[in-house]
């Protein structure tokens, strides 16, 4: 049965890389491809950071944390030997996606992202305690131009 889980993980890595290749080939030349207008778009994004592009200059930190997480989840997978197929499939997807992102970071220096999901527009409020003022952080940009892809932090 372990062969099935290893195969599923490798298949996940393969599908991750092939979809990112297709994203670069077909989506990079265009600003965005709407699937459901104002809800789901396919948009080519080079993400040098973590979620939403945060901490973009920490490539080696992300590679180190990702490596530890991938190894930790792999050890957990083999040591626990869960009978839950759902748990095993989820772990294979997480490990495969982590390996796919690691390949991107090593090969390109960033992760290729392409799913732009926005069900509503969200504004985060950040308080600055040193001068008692509030700054609004516009998370979802209504504009889908190349300058406003995914999350725009000011």
XYZ file of N, CA and C in Angstrom:
462
model
N 0.823 -1.201 0.000
C 0.000 0.000 0.000
C 0.864 1.262 0.000
N 2.059 1.173 0.557
C 2.933 2.339 0.619
C 3.315 2.800 -0.789
N 3.397 1.854 -1.727
C 3.697 2.187 -3.117
C 2.633 3.122 -3.690
N 1.374 2.892 -3.331
C 0.271 3.735 -3.800
C 0.441 5.161 -3.299
N 0.811 5.318 -2.027
C 0.946 6.656 -1.442
C 2.151 7.389 -2.032
N 3.242 6.682 -2.262
C 4.419 7.310 -2.889
C 4.076 7.730 -4.325
N 3.361 6.858 -5.031
C 2.949 7.180 -6.400
C 2.028 8.401 -6.418
N 1.078 8.476 -5.477
C 0.179 9.620 -5.404
C 0.947 10.909 -5.125
N 1.939 10.843 -4.245
C 2.758 12.026 -3.951
C 3.530 12.463 -5.189
N 4.146 11.516 -5.884
C 4.899 11.845 -7.098
C 3.977 12.359 -8.198
N 2.776 11.810 -8.298
C 1.795 12.293 -9.262
C 1.384 13.730 -8.934
N 1.255 14.022 -7.656
C 0.922 15.386 -7.226
C 2.028 16.363 -7.628
N 3.286 15.968 -7.414
C 4.417 16.821 -7.816
C 4.387 17.026 -9.330
N 4.169 15.957 -10.070
C 4.126 16.049 -11.530
C 3.010 16.991 -11.990
N 1.799 16.817 -11.456
C 0.675 17.674 -11.835
C 0.916 19.132 -11.426
N 1.534 19.333 -10.267
C 1.882 20.683 -9.817
C 2.805 21.352 -10.831
N 3.830 20.651 -11.248
C 4.805 21.227 -12.174
C 4.224 21.421 -13.573
N 3.402 20.483 -14.026
C 2.831 20.610 -15.365
C 1.828 21.762 -15.421
N 1.015 21.945 -14.366
C 0.074 23.069 -14.369
C 0.816 24.395 -14.305
N 1.929 24.434 -13.586
C 2.710 25.673 -13.527
C 3.398 25.951 -14.866
N 3.841 24.905 -15.550
C 4.417 25.083 -16.887
C 3.362 25.653 -17.839
N 2.165 25.075 -17.811
C 1.083 25.564 -18.660
C 0.688 26.991 -18.297
N 0.751 27.305 -17.009
C 0.457 28.671 -16.554
C 1.444 29.665 -17.154
N 2.721 29.335 -17.098
C 3.746 30.226 -17.657
C 3.545 30.355 -19.161
N 3.289 29.253 -19.829
C 3.168 29.255 -21.287
C 1.933 30.018 -21.768
N 0.778 29.780 -21.125
C -0.472 30.358 -21.621
C -0.930 31.623 -20.893
N -0.662 31.740 -19.594
C -1.201 32.869 -18.831
C -0.238 34.043 -18.691
N 1.059 33.787 -18.774
C 2.019 34.881 -18.600
C 1.803 36.010 -19.614
N 1.506 35.701 -20.877
C 1.325 36.788 -21.850
C 0.046 37.610 -21.664
N -0.934 37.093 -20.917
C -2.200 37.820 -20.763
C -2.368 38.265 -19.317
N -3.111 39.359 -19.077
C -3.273 39.837 -17.694
C -4.028 38.858 -16.793
N -5.160 38.322 -17.272
C -5.951 37.410 -16.462
C -6.954 36.688 -17.356
N -7.399 35.530 -16.904
C -8.405 34.760 -17.626
C -9.559 34.481 -16.675
N -10.678 35.182 -16.843
C -11.799 34.974 -15.928
C -12.462 33.616 -16.154
N -12.684 32.898 -15.065
C -13.452 31.653 -15.100
C -14.887 31.980 -14.702
N -15.046 32.625 -13.554
C -16.312 33.207 -13.121
C -15.997 34.666 -12.811
N -16.535 35.571 -13.609
C -16.202 36.999 -13.499
C -16.283 37.505 -12.060
N -15.227 38.183 -11.618
C -15.103 38.764 -10.276
C -15.112 37.741 -9.145
N -14.991 36.461 -9.459
C -14.920 35.432 -8.416
C -13.654 34.598 -8.584
N -13.515 33.933 -9.718
C -12.335 33.090 -9.965
C -11.711 33.493 -11.294
N -10.446 33.839 -11.233
C -9.668 34.163 -12.422
C -8.397 33.330 -12.391
N -7.879 33.021 -13.548
C -6.549 32.436 -13.647
C -5.608 33.563 -14.019
N -4.627 33.825 -13.150
C -3.723 34.962 -13.302
C -2.312 34.508 -12.986
N -1.388 34.760 -13.888
C 0.012 34.400 -13.656
C 0.622 35.344 -12.627
N 1.180 34.769 -11.562
C 1.818 35.564 -10.518
C 3.116 34.891 -10.109
N 4.178 35.681 -10.006
C 5.452 35.204 -9.464
C 5.479 35.588 -7.996
N 5.388 34.603 -7.117
C 5.308 34.845 -5.677
C 6.658 34.527 -5.021
N 7.461 35.563 -4.709
C 8.758 35.318 -4.087
C 8.664 35.112 -2.574
N 7.493 35.316 -1.996
C 7.340 35.229 -0.545
C 6.451 34.083 -0.121
N 5.825 34.290 1.025
C 4.895 33.290 1.557
C 3.502 33.603 1.033
N 2.494 33.251 1.785
C 1.119 33.506 1.376
C 0.935 34.987 1.076
N 0.326 35.277 -0.060
C 0.016 36.637 -0.500
C 1.270 37.484 -0.713
N 2.420 36.864 -0.922
C 3.647 37.596 -1.200
C 4.323 38.218 0.010
N 3.887 37.844 1.210
C 4.507 38.416 2.422
C 5.933 37.898 2.578
N 6.783 38.711 3.164
C 8.184 38.379 3.453
C 8.920 37.928 2.187
N 8.842 38.744 1.142
C 9.366 38.349 -0.155
C 10.880 38.169 -0.215
N 11.611 38.711 0.728
C 13.065 38.582 0.702
C 13.584 37.475 1.619
N 12.751 36.510 1.921
C 13.123 35.448 2.861
C 13.141 34.079 2.187
N 13.671 34.020 0.988
C 13.673 32.783 0.205
C 14.289 31.617 0.961
N 15.450 31.828 1.565
C 16.142 30.722 2.248
C 15.400 30.281 3.502
N 14.749 31.212 4.162
C 13.929 30.849 5.317
C 12.785 29.933 4.878
N 12.089 30.291 3.793
C 10.980 29.467 3.306
C 11.468 28.100 2.841
N 12.633 28.074 2.195
C 13.166 26.788 1.740
C 13.525 25.906 2.925
N 14.076 26.499 3.968
C 14.425 25.732 5.167
C 13.179 25.226 5.884
N 12.213 26.105 6.090
C 10.969 25.718 6.764
C 10.231 24.664 5.942
N 10.193 24.841 4.617
C 9.524 23.866 3.747
C 10.200 22.503 3.815
N 11.518 22.502 3.808
C 12.248 21.234 3.887
C 11.945 20.522 5.196
N 11.986 21.254 6.293
C 11.678 20.659 7.607
C 10.246 20.136 7.633
N 9.307 20.908 7.077
C 7.901 20.492 7.065
C 7.703 19.244 6.201
N 8.323 19.211 5.035
C 8.190 18.048 4.146
C 8.772 16.803 4.810
N 9.951 16.939 5.401
C 10.564 15.795 6.096
C 9.704 15.381 7.285
N 9.247 16.361 8.068
C 8.419 16.052 9.233
C 7.131 15.339 8.857
N 6.447 15.813 7.829
C 5.205 15.167 7.392
C 5.459 13.777 6.814
N 6.583 13.620 6.122
C 6.929 12.299 5.581
C 7.209 11.310 6.704
N 7.960 11.746 7.708
C 8.226 10.876 8.863
C 6.923 10.538 9.571
N 6.074 11.543 9.787
C 4.771 11.313 10.415
C 3.962 10.289 9.619
N 3.972 10.421 8.301
C 3.224 9.521 7.426
C 3.674 8.071 7.610
N 5.007 7.857 7.638
C 5.525 6.489 7.743
C 5.445 5.937 9.166
N 5.590 6.784 10.169
C 5.559 6.315 11.561
C 4.127 6.033 12.011
N 3.208 6.929 11.707
C 1.827 6.773 12.176
C 1.105 5.632 11.470
N 1.349 5.482 10.176
C 0.703 4.430 9.379
C -0.809 4.422 9.593
N -1.417 5.533 9.282
C -2.853 5.715 9.478
C -3.658 4.777 8.579
N -4.768 4.314 9.090
C -5.695 3.504 8.299
C -6.689 4.372 7.544
N -6.683 5.665 7.823
C -7.598 6.583 7.166
C -7.074 6.944 5.776
N -7.806 6.528 4.764
C -7.391 6.839 3.396
C -7.453 8.342 3.127
N -8.449 8.989 3.712
C -8.578 10.433 3.539
C -7.357 11.166 4.109
N -6.918 10.777 5.298
C -5.734 11.390 5.906
C -4.493 11.131 5.062
N -4.352 9.936 4.562
C -3.188 9.606 3.739
C -3.183 10.377 2.417
N -4.349 10.496 1.785
C -4.436 11.262 0.542
C -4.106 12.729 0.812
N -4.651 13.278 1.896
C -4.375 14.679 2.245
C -2.880 14.892 2.482
N -2.242 13.999 3.211
C -0.799 14.122 3.457
C -0.012 14.031 2.147
N -0.410 13.133 1.253
C 0.267 13.021 -0.043
C 0.139 14.319 -0.841
N -1.055 14.935 -0.837
C -1.252 16.198 -1.543
C -0.414 17.316 -0.920
N -0.377 17.378 0.400
C 0.391 18.433 1.077
C 1.880 18.261 0.813
N 2.367 17.038 0.957
C 3.796 16.776 0.719
C 4.141 17.042 -0.745
N 3.304 16.568 -1.675
C 3.545 16.790 -3.101
C 3.527 18.260 -3.474
N 2.578 19.008 -2.917
C 2.534 20.450 -3.174
C 3.735 21.169 -2.598
N 4.172 20.747 -1.413
C 5.369 21.337 -0.809
C 6.608 21.075 -1.646
N 6.722 19.857 -2.154
C 7.863 19.526 -3.019
C 7.793 20.333 -4.317
N 6.589 20.476 -4.884
C 6.424 21.277 -6.099
C 6.826 22.723 -5.894
N 6.422 23.306 -4.777
C 6.816 24.682 -4.472
C 8.315 24.792 -4.221
N 8.882 23.773 -3.594
C 10.333 23.766 -3.363
C 11.081 23.726 -4.702
N 10.596 22.941 -5.635
C 11.212 22.895 -6.969
C 11.180 24.287 -7.599
N 10.037 24.974 -7.500
C 9.936 26.339 -8.034
C 10.937 27.280 -7.380
N 11.023 27.228 -6.057
C 11.934 28.145 -5.344
C 13.389 27.896 -5.721
N 13.785 26.641 -5.855
C 15.167 26.322 -6.209
C 15.440 26.687 -7.663
N 14.530 26.337 -8.549
C 14.744 26.525 -9.981
C 14.534 27.966 -10.433
N 13.495 28.626 -9.898
C 13.126 29.954 -10.390
C 13.385 31.093 -9.404
N 13.454 30.770 -8.107
C 13.603 31.804 -7.094
C 12.273 32.331 -6.588
N 11.180 31.811 -7.096
C 9.837 32.197 -6.676
C 8.894 31.028 -6.976
N 7.676 31.118 -6.439
C 6.656 30.108 -6.695
C 5.681 30.680 -7.713
N 5.344 29.895 -8.711
C 4.348 30.309 -9.702
C 2.964 30.036 -9.121
N 2.162 31.088 -9.007
C 0.779 30.977 -8.547
C -0.132 31.370 -9.699
N -1.353 30.855 -9.694
C -2.224 31.198 -10.812
C -3.716 31.227 -10.486
N -4.139 30.846 -9.315
C -5.562 30.880 -8.986
C -5.851 32.145 -8.190
N -6.698 32.983 -8.745
C -7.087 34.251 -8.130
C -8.545 34.125 -7.720
N -8.789 33.939 -6.431
C -10.140 33.717 -5.908
C -10.540 34.906 -5.055
N -11.671 35.503 -5.362
C -12.153 36.643 -4.587
C -13.668 36.595 -4.555
N -14.228 36.252 -3.418
C -15.676 36.198 -3.271
C -16.228 37.532 -2.796
N -15.416 38.271 -2.073
C -15.809 39.587 -1.599
C -14.537 40.396 -1.409
N -14.687 41.690 -1.268
C -13.535 42.558 -1.075
C -13.321 42.762 0.412
N -12.123 42.567 0.835
C -11.806 42.572 2.256
C -10.807 43.680 2.550
N -11.062 44.381 3.605
C -10.137 45.412 4.057
C -9.670 45.049 5.461
N -8.388 45.045 5.658
C -7.836 44.795 6.974
C -7.488 46.124 7.626
N -7.727 46.179 8.876
C -7.426 47.385 9.625
C -6.198 47.125 10.482
N -5.221 47.972 10.368
C -3.998 47.822 11.135
C -3.834 49.067 12.007
N -3.657 48.853 13.267
C -3.490 49.976 14.174
C -2.009 50.193 14.466
N -1.620 51.418 14.446
C -0.258 51.780 14.781
C -0.274 52.400 16.173
N 0.308 51.724 17.125
C 0.223 52.176 18.512
C 1.101 53.389 18.799
N 2.118 53.610 17.969
C 3.024 54.714 18.279
C 2.434 56.084 17.962
N 1.476 56.180 17.078
C 0.902 57.496 16.788
C -0.628 57.468 16.748
N -1.235 56.410 17.231
C -2.685 56.288 17.363
C -3.454 56.529 16.068
N -2.892 56.120 14.994
C -3.617 56.260 13.738
C -3.875 54.875 13.163
N -4.793 54.785 12.282
C -5.082 53.495 11.651
C -4.775 53.574 10.166
N -4.229 52.508 9.656
C -3.953 52.386 8.229
C -4.816 51.257 7.688
N -5.364 51.490 6.546
C -6.147 50.441 5.910
C -5.263 49.693 4.918
N -5.365 48.426 4.973
C -4.580 47.577 4.080
C -5.539 46.946 3.089
N -5.492 47.392 1.893
C -6.394 46.892 0.862
C -5.884 45.534 0.403
N -6.608 44.493 0.738
C -6.152 43.140 0.426
C -6.569 42.678 -0.955
N -7.791 42.910 -1.315
C -8.246 42.475 -2.620
C -8.394 43.701 -3.508
N -7.751 43.685 -4.628
C -7.851 44.800 -5.547
C -8.963 44.524 -6.546
N -9.836 45.475 -6.728
C -10.926 45.297 -7.676
C -10.394 45.281 -9.105
N -9.326 45.995 -9.345
C -8.713 46.014 -10.667
C -7.967 44.710 -10.897
N -8.084 44.150 -12.047
C -7.404 42.900 -12.373
C -6.254 43.160 -13.354
N -5.707 44.351 -13.335
C -4.608 44.662 -14.227
C -3.342 43.975 -13.747
N -2.308 44.023 -14.563
C -1.063 43.351 -14.205
C -0.414 43.967 -12.979
N -0.740 45.212 -12.653
C -0.167 45.861 -11.481
C -0.883 45.463 -10.194
N -2.083 44.888 -10.296
C -2.884 44.582 -9.117
C -3.262 43.107 -9.083
N -2.295 42.245 -9.140
C -2.570 40.823 -9.100
C -2.657 40.338 -7.667
N -3.548 39.426 -7.443
C -3.772 38.797 -6.142
C -3.915 39.860 -5.059
N -3.114 39.803 -4.060
C -3.238 40.684 -2.918
C -2.255 41.822 -3.031
N -2.733 43.015 -2.841
C -1.897 44.207 -2.956
C -1.768 44.803 -1.549
N -0.565 44.790 -1.018
C -0.335 45.364 0.313
C 0.353 46.714 0.150
N -0.159 47.725 0.846
C 0.407 49.075 0.788
C 1.241 49.337 2.013
